[in-house]
PDB file of C-alpha atoms in Angstrom:
ATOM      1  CA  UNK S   1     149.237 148.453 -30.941  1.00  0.00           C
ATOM      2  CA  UNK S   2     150.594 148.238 -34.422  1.00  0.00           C
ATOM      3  CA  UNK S   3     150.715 144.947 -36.088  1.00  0.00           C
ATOM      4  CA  UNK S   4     153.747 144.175 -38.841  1.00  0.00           C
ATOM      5  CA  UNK S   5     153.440 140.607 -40.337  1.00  0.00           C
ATOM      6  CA  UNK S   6     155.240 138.740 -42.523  1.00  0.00           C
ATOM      7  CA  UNK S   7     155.987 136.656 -45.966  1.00  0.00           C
ATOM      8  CA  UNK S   8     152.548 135.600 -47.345  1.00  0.00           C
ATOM      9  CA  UNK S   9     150.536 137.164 -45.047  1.00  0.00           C
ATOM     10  CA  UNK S  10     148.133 140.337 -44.782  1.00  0.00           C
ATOM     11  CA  UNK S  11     146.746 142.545 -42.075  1.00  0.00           C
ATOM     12  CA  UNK S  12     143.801 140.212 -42.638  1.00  0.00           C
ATOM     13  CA  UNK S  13     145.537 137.083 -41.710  1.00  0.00           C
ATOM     14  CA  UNK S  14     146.358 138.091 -37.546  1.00  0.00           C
ATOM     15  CA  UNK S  15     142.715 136.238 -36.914  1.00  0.00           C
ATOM     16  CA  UNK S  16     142.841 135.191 -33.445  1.00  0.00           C
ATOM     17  CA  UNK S  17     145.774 136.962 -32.516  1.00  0.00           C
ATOM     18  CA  UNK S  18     144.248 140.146 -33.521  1.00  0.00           C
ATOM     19  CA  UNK S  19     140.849 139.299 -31.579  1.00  0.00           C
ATOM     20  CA  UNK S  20     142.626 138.536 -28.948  1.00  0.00           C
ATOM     21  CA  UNK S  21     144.531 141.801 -28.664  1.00  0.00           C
ATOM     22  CA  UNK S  22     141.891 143.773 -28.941  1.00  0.00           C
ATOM     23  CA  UNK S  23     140.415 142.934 -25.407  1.00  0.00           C
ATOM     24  CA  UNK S  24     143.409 144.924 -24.329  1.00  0.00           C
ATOM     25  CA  UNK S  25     144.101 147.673 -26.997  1.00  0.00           C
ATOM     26  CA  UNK S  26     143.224 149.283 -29.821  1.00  0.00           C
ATOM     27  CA  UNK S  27     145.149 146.956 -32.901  1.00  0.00           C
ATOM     28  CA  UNK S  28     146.156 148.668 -36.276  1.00  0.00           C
ATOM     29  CA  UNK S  29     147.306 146.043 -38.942  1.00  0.00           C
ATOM     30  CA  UNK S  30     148.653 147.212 -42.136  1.00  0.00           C
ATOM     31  CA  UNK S  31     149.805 146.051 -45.811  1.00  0.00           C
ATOM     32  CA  UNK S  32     153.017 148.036 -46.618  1.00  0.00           C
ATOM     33  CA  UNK S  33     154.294 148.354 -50.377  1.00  0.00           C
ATOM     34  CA  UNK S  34     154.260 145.595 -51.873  1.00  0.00           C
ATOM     35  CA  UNK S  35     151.693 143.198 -49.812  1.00  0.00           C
ATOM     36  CA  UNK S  36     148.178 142.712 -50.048  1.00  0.00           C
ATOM     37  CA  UNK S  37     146.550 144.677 -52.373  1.00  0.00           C
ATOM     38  CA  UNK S  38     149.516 147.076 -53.068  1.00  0.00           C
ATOM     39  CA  UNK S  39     151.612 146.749 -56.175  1.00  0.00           C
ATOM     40  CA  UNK S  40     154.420 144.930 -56.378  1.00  0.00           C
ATOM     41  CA  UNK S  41     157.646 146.587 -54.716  1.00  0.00           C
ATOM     42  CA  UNK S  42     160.839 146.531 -56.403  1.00  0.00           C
ATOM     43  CA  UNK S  43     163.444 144.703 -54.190  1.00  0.00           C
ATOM     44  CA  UNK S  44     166.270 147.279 -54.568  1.00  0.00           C
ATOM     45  CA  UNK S  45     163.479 149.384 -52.096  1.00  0.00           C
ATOM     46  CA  UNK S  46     164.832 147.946 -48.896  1.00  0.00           C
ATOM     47  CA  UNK S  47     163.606 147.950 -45.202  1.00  0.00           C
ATOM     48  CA  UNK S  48     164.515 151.454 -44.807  1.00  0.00           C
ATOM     49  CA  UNK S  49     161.873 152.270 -47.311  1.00  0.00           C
ATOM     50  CA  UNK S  50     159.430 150.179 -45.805  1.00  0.00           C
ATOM     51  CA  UNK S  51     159.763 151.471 -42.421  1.00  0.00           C
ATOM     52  CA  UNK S  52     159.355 155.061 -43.368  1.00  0.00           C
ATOM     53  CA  UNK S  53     156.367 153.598 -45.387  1.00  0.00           C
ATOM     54  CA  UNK S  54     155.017 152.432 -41.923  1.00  0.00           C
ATOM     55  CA  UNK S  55     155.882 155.862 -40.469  1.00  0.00           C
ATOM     56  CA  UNK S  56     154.001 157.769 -43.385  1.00  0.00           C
ATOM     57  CA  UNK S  57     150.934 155.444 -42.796  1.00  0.00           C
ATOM     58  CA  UNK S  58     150.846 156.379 -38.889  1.00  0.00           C
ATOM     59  CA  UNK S  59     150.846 159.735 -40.157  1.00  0.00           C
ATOM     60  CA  UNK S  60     147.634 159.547 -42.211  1.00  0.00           C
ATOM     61  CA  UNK S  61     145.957 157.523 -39.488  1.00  0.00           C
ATOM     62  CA  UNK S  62     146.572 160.273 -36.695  1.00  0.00           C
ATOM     63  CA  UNK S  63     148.844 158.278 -34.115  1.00  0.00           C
ATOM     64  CA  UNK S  64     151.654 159.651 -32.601  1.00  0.00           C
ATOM     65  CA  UNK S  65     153.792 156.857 -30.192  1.00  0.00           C
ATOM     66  CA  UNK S  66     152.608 153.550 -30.561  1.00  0.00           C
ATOM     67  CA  UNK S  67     153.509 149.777 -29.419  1.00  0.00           C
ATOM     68  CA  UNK S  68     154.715 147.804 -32.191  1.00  0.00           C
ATOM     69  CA  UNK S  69     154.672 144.265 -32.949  1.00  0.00           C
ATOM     70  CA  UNK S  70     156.635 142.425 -35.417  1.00  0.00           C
ATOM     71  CA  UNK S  71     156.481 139.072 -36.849  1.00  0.00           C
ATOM     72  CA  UNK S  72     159.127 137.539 -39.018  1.00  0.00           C
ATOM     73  CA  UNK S  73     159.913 139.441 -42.528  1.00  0.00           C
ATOM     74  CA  UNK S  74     158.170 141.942 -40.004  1.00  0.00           C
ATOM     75  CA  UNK S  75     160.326 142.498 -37.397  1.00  0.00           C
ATOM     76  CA  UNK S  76     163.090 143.818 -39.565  1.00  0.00           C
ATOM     77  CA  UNK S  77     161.197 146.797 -40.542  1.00  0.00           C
ATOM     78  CA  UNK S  78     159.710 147.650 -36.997  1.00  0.00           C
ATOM     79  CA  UNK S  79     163.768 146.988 -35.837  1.00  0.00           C
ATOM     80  CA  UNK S  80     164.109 149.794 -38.229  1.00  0.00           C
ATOM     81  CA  UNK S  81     161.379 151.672 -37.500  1.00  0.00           C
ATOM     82  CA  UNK S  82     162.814 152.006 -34.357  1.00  0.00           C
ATOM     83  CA  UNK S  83     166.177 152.885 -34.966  1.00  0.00           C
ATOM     84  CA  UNK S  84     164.298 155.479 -37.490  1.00  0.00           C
ATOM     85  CA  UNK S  85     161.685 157.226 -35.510  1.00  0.00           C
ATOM     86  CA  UNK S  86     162.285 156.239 -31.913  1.00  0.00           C
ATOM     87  CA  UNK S  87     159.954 158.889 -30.797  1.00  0.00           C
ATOM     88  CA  UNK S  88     156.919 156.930 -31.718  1.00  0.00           C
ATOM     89  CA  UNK S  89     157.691 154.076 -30.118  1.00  0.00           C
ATOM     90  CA  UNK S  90     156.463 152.889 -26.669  1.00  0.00           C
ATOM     91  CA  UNK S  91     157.556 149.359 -26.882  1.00  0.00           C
ATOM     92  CA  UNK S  92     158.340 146.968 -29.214  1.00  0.00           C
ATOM     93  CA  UNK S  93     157.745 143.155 -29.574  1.00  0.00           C
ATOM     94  CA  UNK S  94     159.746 141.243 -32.181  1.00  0.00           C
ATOM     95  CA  UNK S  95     158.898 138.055 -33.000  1.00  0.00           C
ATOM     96  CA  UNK S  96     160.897 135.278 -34.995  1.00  0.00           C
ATOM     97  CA  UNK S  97     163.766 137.575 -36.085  1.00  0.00           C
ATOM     98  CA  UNK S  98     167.321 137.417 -36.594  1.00  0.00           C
ATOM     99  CA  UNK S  99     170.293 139.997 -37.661  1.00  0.00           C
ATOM    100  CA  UNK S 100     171.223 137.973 -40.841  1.00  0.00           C
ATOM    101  CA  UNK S 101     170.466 134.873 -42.886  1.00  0.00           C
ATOM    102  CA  UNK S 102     172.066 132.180 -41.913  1.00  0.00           C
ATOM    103  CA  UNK S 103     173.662 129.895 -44.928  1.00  0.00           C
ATOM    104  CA  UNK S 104     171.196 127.358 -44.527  1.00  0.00           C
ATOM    105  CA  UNK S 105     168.252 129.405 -44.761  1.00  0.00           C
ATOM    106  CA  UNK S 106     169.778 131.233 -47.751  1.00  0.00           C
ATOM    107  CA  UNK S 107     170.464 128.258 -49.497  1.00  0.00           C
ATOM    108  CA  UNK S 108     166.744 126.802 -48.736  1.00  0.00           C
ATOM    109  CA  UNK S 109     165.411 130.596 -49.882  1.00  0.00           C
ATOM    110  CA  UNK S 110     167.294 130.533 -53.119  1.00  0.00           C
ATOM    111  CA  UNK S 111     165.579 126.655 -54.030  1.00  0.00           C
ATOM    112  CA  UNK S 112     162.747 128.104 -53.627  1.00  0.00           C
ATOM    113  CA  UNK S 113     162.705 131.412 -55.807  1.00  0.00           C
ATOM    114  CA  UNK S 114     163.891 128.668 -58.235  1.00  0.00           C
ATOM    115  CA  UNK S 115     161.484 126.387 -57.934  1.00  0.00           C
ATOM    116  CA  UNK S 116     158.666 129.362 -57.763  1.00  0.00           C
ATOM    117  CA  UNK S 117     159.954 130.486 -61.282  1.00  0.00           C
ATOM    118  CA  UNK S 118     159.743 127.020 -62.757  1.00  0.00           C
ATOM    119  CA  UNK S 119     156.683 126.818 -61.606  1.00  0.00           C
ATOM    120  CA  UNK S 120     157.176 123.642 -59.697  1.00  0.00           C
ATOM    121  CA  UNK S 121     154.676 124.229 -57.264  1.00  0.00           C
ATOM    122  CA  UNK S 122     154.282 121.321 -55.242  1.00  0.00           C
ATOM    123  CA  UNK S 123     158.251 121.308 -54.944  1.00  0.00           C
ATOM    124  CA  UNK S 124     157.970 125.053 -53.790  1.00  0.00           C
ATOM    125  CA  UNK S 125     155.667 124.656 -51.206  1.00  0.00           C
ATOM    126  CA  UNK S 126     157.365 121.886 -49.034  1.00  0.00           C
ATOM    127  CA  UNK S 127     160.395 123.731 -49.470  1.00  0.00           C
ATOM    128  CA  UNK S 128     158.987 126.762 -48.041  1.00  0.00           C
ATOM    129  CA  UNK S 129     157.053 124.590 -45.589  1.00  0.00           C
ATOM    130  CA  UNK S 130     160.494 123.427 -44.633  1.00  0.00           C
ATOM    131  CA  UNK S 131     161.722 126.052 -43.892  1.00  0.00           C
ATOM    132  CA  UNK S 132     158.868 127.575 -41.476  1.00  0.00           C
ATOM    133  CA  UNK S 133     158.092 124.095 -39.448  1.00  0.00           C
ATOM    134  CA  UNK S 134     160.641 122.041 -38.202  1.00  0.00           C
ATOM    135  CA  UNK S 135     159.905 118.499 -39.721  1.00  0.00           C
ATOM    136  CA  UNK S 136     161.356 116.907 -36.705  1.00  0.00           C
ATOM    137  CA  UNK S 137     159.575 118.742 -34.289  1.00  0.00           C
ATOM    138  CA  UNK S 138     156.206 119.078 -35.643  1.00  0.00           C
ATOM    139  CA  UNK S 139     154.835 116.419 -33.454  1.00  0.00           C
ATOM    140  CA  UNK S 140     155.691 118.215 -30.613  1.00  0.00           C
ATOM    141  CA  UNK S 141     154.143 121.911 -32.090  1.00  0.00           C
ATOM    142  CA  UNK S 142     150.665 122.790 -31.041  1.00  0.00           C
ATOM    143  CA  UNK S 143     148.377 122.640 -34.033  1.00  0.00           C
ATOM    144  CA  UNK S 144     151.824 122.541 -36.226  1.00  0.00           C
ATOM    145  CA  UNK S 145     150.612 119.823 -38.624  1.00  0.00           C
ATOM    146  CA  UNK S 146     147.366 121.537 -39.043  1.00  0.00           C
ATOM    147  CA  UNK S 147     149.240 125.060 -39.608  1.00  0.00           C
ATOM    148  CA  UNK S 148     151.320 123.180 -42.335  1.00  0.00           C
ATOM    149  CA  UNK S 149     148.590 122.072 -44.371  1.00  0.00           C
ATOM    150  CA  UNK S 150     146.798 125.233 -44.037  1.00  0.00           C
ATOM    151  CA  UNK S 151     149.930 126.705 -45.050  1.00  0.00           C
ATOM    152  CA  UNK S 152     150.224 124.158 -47.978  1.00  0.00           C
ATOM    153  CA  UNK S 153     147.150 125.520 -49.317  1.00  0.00           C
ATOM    154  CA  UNK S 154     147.275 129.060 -49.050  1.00  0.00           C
ATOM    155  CA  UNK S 155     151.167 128.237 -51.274  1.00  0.00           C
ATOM    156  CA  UNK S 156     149.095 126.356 -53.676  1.00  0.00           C
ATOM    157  CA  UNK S 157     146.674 129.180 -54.155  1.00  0.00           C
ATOM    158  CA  UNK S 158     149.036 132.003 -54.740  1.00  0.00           C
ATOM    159  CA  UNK S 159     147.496 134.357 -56.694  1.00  0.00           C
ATOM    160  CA  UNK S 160     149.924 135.726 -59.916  1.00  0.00           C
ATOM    161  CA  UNK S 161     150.353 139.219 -58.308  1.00  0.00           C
ATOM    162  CA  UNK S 162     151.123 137.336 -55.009  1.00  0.00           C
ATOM    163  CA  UNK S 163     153.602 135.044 -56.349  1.00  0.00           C
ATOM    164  CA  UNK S 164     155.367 138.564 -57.730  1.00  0.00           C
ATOM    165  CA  UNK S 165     155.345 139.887 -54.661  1.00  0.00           C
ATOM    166  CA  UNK S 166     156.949 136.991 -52.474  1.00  0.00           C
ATOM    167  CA  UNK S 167     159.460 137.135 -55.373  1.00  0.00           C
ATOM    168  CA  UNK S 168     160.687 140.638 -54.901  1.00  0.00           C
ATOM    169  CA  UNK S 169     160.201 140.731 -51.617  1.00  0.00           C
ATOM    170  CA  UNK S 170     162.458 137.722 -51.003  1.00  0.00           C
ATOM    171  CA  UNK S 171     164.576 139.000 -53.450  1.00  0.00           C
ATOM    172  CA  UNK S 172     164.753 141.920 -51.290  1.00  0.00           C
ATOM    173  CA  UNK S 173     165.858 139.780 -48.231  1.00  0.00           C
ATOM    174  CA  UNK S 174     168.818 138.454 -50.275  1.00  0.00           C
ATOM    175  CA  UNK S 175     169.921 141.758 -51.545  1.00  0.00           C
ATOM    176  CA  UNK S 176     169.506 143.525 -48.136  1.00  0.00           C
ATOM    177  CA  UNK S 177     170.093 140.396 -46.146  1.00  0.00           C
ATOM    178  CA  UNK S 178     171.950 141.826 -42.851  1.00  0.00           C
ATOM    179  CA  UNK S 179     169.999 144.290 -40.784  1.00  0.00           C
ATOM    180  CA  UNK S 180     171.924 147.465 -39.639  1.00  0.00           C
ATOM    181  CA  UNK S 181     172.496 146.960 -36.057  1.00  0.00           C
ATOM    182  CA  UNK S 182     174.686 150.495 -35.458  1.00  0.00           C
ATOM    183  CA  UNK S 183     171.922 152.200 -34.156  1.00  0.00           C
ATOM    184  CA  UNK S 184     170.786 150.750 -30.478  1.00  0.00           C
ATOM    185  CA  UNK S 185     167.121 150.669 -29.993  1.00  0.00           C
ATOM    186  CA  UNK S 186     166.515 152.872 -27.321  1.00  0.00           C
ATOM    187  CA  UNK S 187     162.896 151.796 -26.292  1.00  0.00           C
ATOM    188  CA  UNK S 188     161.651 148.378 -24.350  1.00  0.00           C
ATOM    189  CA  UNK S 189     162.351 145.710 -26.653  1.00  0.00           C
ATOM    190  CA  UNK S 190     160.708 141.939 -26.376  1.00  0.00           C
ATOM    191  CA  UNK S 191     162.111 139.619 -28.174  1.00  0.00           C
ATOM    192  CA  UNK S 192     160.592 135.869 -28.741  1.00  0.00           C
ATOM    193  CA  UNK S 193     160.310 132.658 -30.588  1.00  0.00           C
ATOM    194  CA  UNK S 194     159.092 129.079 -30.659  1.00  0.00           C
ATOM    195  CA  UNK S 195     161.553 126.749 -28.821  1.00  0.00           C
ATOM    196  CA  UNK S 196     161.707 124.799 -32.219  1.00  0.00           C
ATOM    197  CA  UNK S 197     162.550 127.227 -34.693  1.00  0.00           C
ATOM    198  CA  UNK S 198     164.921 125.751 -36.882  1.00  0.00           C
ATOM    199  CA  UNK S 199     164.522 129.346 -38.977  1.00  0.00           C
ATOM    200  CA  UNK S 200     165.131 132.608 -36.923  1.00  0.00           C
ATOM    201  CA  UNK S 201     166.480 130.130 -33.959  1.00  0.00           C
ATOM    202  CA  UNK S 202     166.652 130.678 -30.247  1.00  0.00           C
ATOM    203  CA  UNK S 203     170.459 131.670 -30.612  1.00  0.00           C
ATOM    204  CA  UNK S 204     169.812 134.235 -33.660  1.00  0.00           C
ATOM    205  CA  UNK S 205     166.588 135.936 -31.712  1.00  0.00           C
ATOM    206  CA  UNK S 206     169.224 136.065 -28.601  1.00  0.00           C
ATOM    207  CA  UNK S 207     171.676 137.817 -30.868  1.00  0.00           C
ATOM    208  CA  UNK S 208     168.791 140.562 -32.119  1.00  0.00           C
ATOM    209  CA  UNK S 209     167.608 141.043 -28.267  1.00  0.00           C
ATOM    210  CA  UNK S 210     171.413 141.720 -27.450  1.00  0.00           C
ATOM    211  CA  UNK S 211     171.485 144.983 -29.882  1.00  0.00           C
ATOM    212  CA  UNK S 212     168.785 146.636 -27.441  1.00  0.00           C
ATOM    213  CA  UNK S 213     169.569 148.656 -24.731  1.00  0.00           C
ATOM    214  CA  UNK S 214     166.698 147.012 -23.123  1.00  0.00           C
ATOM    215  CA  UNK S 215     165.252 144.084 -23.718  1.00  0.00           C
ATOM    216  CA  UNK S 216     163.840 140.649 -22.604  1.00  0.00           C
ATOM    217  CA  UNK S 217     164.347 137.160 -24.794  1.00  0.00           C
ATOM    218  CA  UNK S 218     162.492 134.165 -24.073  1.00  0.00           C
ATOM    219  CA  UNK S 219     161.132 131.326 -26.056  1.00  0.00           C
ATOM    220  CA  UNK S 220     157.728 129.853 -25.929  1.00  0.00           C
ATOM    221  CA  UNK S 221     157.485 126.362 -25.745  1.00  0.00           C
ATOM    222  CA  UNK S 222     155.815 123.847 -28.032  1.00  0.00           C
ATOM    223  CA  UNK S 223     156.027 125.770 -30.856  1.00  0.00           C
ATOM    224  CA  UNK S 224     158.131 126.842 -33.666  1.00  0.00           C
ATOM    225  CA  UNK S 225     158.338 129.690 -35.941  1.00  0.00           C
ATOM    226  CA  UNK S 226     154.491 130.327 -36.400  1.00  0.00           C
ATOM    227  CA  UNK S 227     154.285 130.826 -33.047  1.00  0.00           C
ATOM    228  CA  UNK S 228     151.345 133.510 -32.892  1.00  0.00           C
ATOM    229  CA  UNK S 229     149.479 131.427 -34.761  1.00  0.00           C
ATOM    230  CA  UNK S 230     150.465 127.868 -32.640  1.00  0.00           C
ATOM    231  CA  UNK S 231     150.315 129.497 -29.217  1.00  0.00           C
ATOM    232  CA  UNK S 232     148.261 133.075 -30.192  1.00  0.00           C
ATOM    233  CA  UNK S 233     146.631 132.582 -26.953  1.00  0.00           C
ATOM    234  CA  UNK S 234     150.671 132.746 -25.112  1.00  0.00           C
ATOM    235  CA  UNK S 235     152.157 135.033 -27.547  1.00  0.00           C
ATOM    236  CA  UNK S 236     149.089 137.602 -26.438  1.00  0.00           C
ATOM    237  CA  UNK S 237     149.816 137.084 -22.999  1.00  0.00           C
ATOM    238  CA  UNK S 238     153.528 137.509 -23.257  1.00  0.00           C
ATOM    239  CA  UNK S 239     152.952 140.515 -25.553  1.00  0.00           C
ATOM    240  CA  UNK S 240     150.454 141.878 -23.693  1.00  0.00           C
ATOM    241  CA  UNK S 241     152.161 141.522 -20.118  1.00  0.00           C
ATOM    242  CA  UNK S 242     155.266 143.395 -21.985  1.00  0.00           C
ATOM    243  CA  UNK S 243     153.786 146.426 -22.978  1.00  0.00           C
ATOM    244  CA  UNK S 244     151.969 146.763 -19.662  1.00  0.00           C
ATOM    245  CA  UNK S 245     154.750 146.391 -17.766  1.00  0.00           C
ATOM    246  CA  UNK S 246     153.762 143.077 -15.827  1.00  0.00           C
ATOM    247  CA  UNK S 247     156.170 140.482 -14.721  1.00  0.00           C
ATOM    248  CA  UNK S 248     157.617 138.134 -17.525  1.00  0.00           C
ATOM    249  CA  UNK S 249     159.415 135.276 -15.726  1.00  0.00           C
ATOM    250  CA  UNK S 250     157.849 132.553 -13.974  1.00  0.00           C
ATOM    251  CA  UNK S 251     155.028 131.933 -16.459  1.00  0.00           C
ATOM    252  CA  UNK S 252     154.667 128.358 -17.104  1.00  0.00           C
ATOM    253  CA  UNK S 253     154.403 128.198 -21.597  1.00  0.00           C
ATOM    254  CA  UNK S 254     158.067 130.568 -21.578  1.00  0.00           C
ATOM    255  CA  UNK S 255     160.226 129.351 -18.310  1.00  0.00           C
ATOM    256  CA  UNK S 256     163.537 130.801 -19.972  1.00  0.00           C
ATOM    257  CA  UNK S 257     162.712 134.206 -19.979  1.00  0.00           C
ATOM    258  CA  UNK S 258     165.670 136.201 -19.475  1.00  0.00           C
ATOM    259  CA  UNK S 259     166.043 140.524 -19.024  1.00  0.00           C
ATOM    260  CA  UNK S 260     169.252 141.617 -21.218  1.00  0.00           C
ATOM    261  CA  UNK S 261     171.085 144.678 -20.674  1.00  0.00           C
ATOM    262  CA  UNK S 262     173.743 145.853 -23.084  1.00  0.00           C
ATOM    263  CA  UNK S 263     175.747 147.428 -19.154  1.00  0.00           C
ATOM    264  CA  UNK S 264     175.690 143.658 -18.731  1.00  0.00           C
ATOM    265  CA  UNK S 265     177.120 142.170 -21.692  1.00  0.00           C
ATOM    266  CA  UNK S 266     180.872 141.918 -22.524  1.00  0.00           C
TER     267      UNK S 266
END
């Protein structure tokens, strides 16, 4: 299982969600150019770059078809890694995705590349904040207003070289900000979210889940758009019970959960 996470986070920061996964498989987490350690990645590289990136790394590290999981900024390269390489991919779990930016979010984005520049950054980090928890749901999140000050933090604490790279990789959303649905995903495709995700919403994961040949939406309730880190214990489940092949419906923290087919849509 190959983890893919997303804005401000490393393939350190899975915690629990990685432990958790690994009492079923083995779990490979990576830093593509221009997170973690790596240097900063120009943002006129887009996701195309970064998936073959992801393919090159699977190279070095010997595996051949894999199940991928996505989360977030994530999920649009493992959409393209997909769509790129389908041979090496079993199954594939997106989570908290959408096929383009919606205006709001845009708009929110933009404030907050401004306000990063400035340096304002107490304004930066609610707007961020903002835009990840749903303020008028996050009394009905598990652990959301502990994940938002833990959040809150780590956006204080950016590092210079870190702050550069959420810049250019934002940047990079902007510039490349529709993903290139042409090319149908062949393989198994999950697709999820928290019920309260004002960000990638319920209606824009639907939309990505509808480009698949195969695939099964569903939204996990109580939670918003850090859902593996509000429900990890549910999103491993779900995940897990995907990529085994184990029934999806009638589980009682995702009661939506619904099989699409593109034979069956209009």
């Amino acid at each position: 299982m190959v983890l893919v996470g997303g804005a401000f986070q490393t393939k350190e920061s899975w915690g629990r969600v990685e432990a958790e996964f690994l009492a079923h498989a083995d779990v490979f987490t990576v830093d593509l150019p221009g997170w973690g350690r790596a240097d900063v990645l120009p943002e006129d590289h887009g996701v195309e770059f970064l998936a073959d990136a992801l393919h090159h790394m699977l190279d070095e590290a010997g595996l051949d078809a894999v199940n991928l999981v996505g989360g977030s900024y994530g999920t649009a390269i493992t959409y393209t890694f997909a769509q790129r390489h389908p041979d090496r991919v079993h199954r594939m779990a997106l989570v908290g995705t959408m096929t383009s930016i919606p205006d709001h979010a845009e708009a929110a984005i933009r404030r907050a590349m401004e306000l990063m520049r400035a340096e304002r950054t107490e304004d930066f980090a609610e707007t961020v904040l903002d835009l990840l928890f749903n303020p008028r749901t996050i009394d009905s999140v598990v652990l959301g207003s502990r994940l938002r000050q833990g959040m809150r933090r780590r956006l204080h604490r950016l590092h210079p070289e870190e702050g550069a790279q959420a810049l250019a990789n934002t940047t990079r959303l902007l510039v490349h900000k529709k993903l290139d649905t042409t090319i149908t995903p062949t393989m198994p495709v999950l697709v999820a979210t928290g019920e309260h995700d004002h960000f990638t919403t319920p209606d824009l994961c639907r939309e990505v889940a509808a480009t698949c040949a195969d695939s099964w939406f569903t939204t996990i309730a109580d939670a918003d758009h850090m859902v593996p880190f509000e429900r990890s214990a549910e999103i491993v489940d779900l995940i897990t019970r995907f990529f085994t092949d184990q029934p999806l419906t009638g589980l009682s923290y995702c009661p939506d959960a619904e099989h699409i087919s593109q034979e069956l849509l209009p």
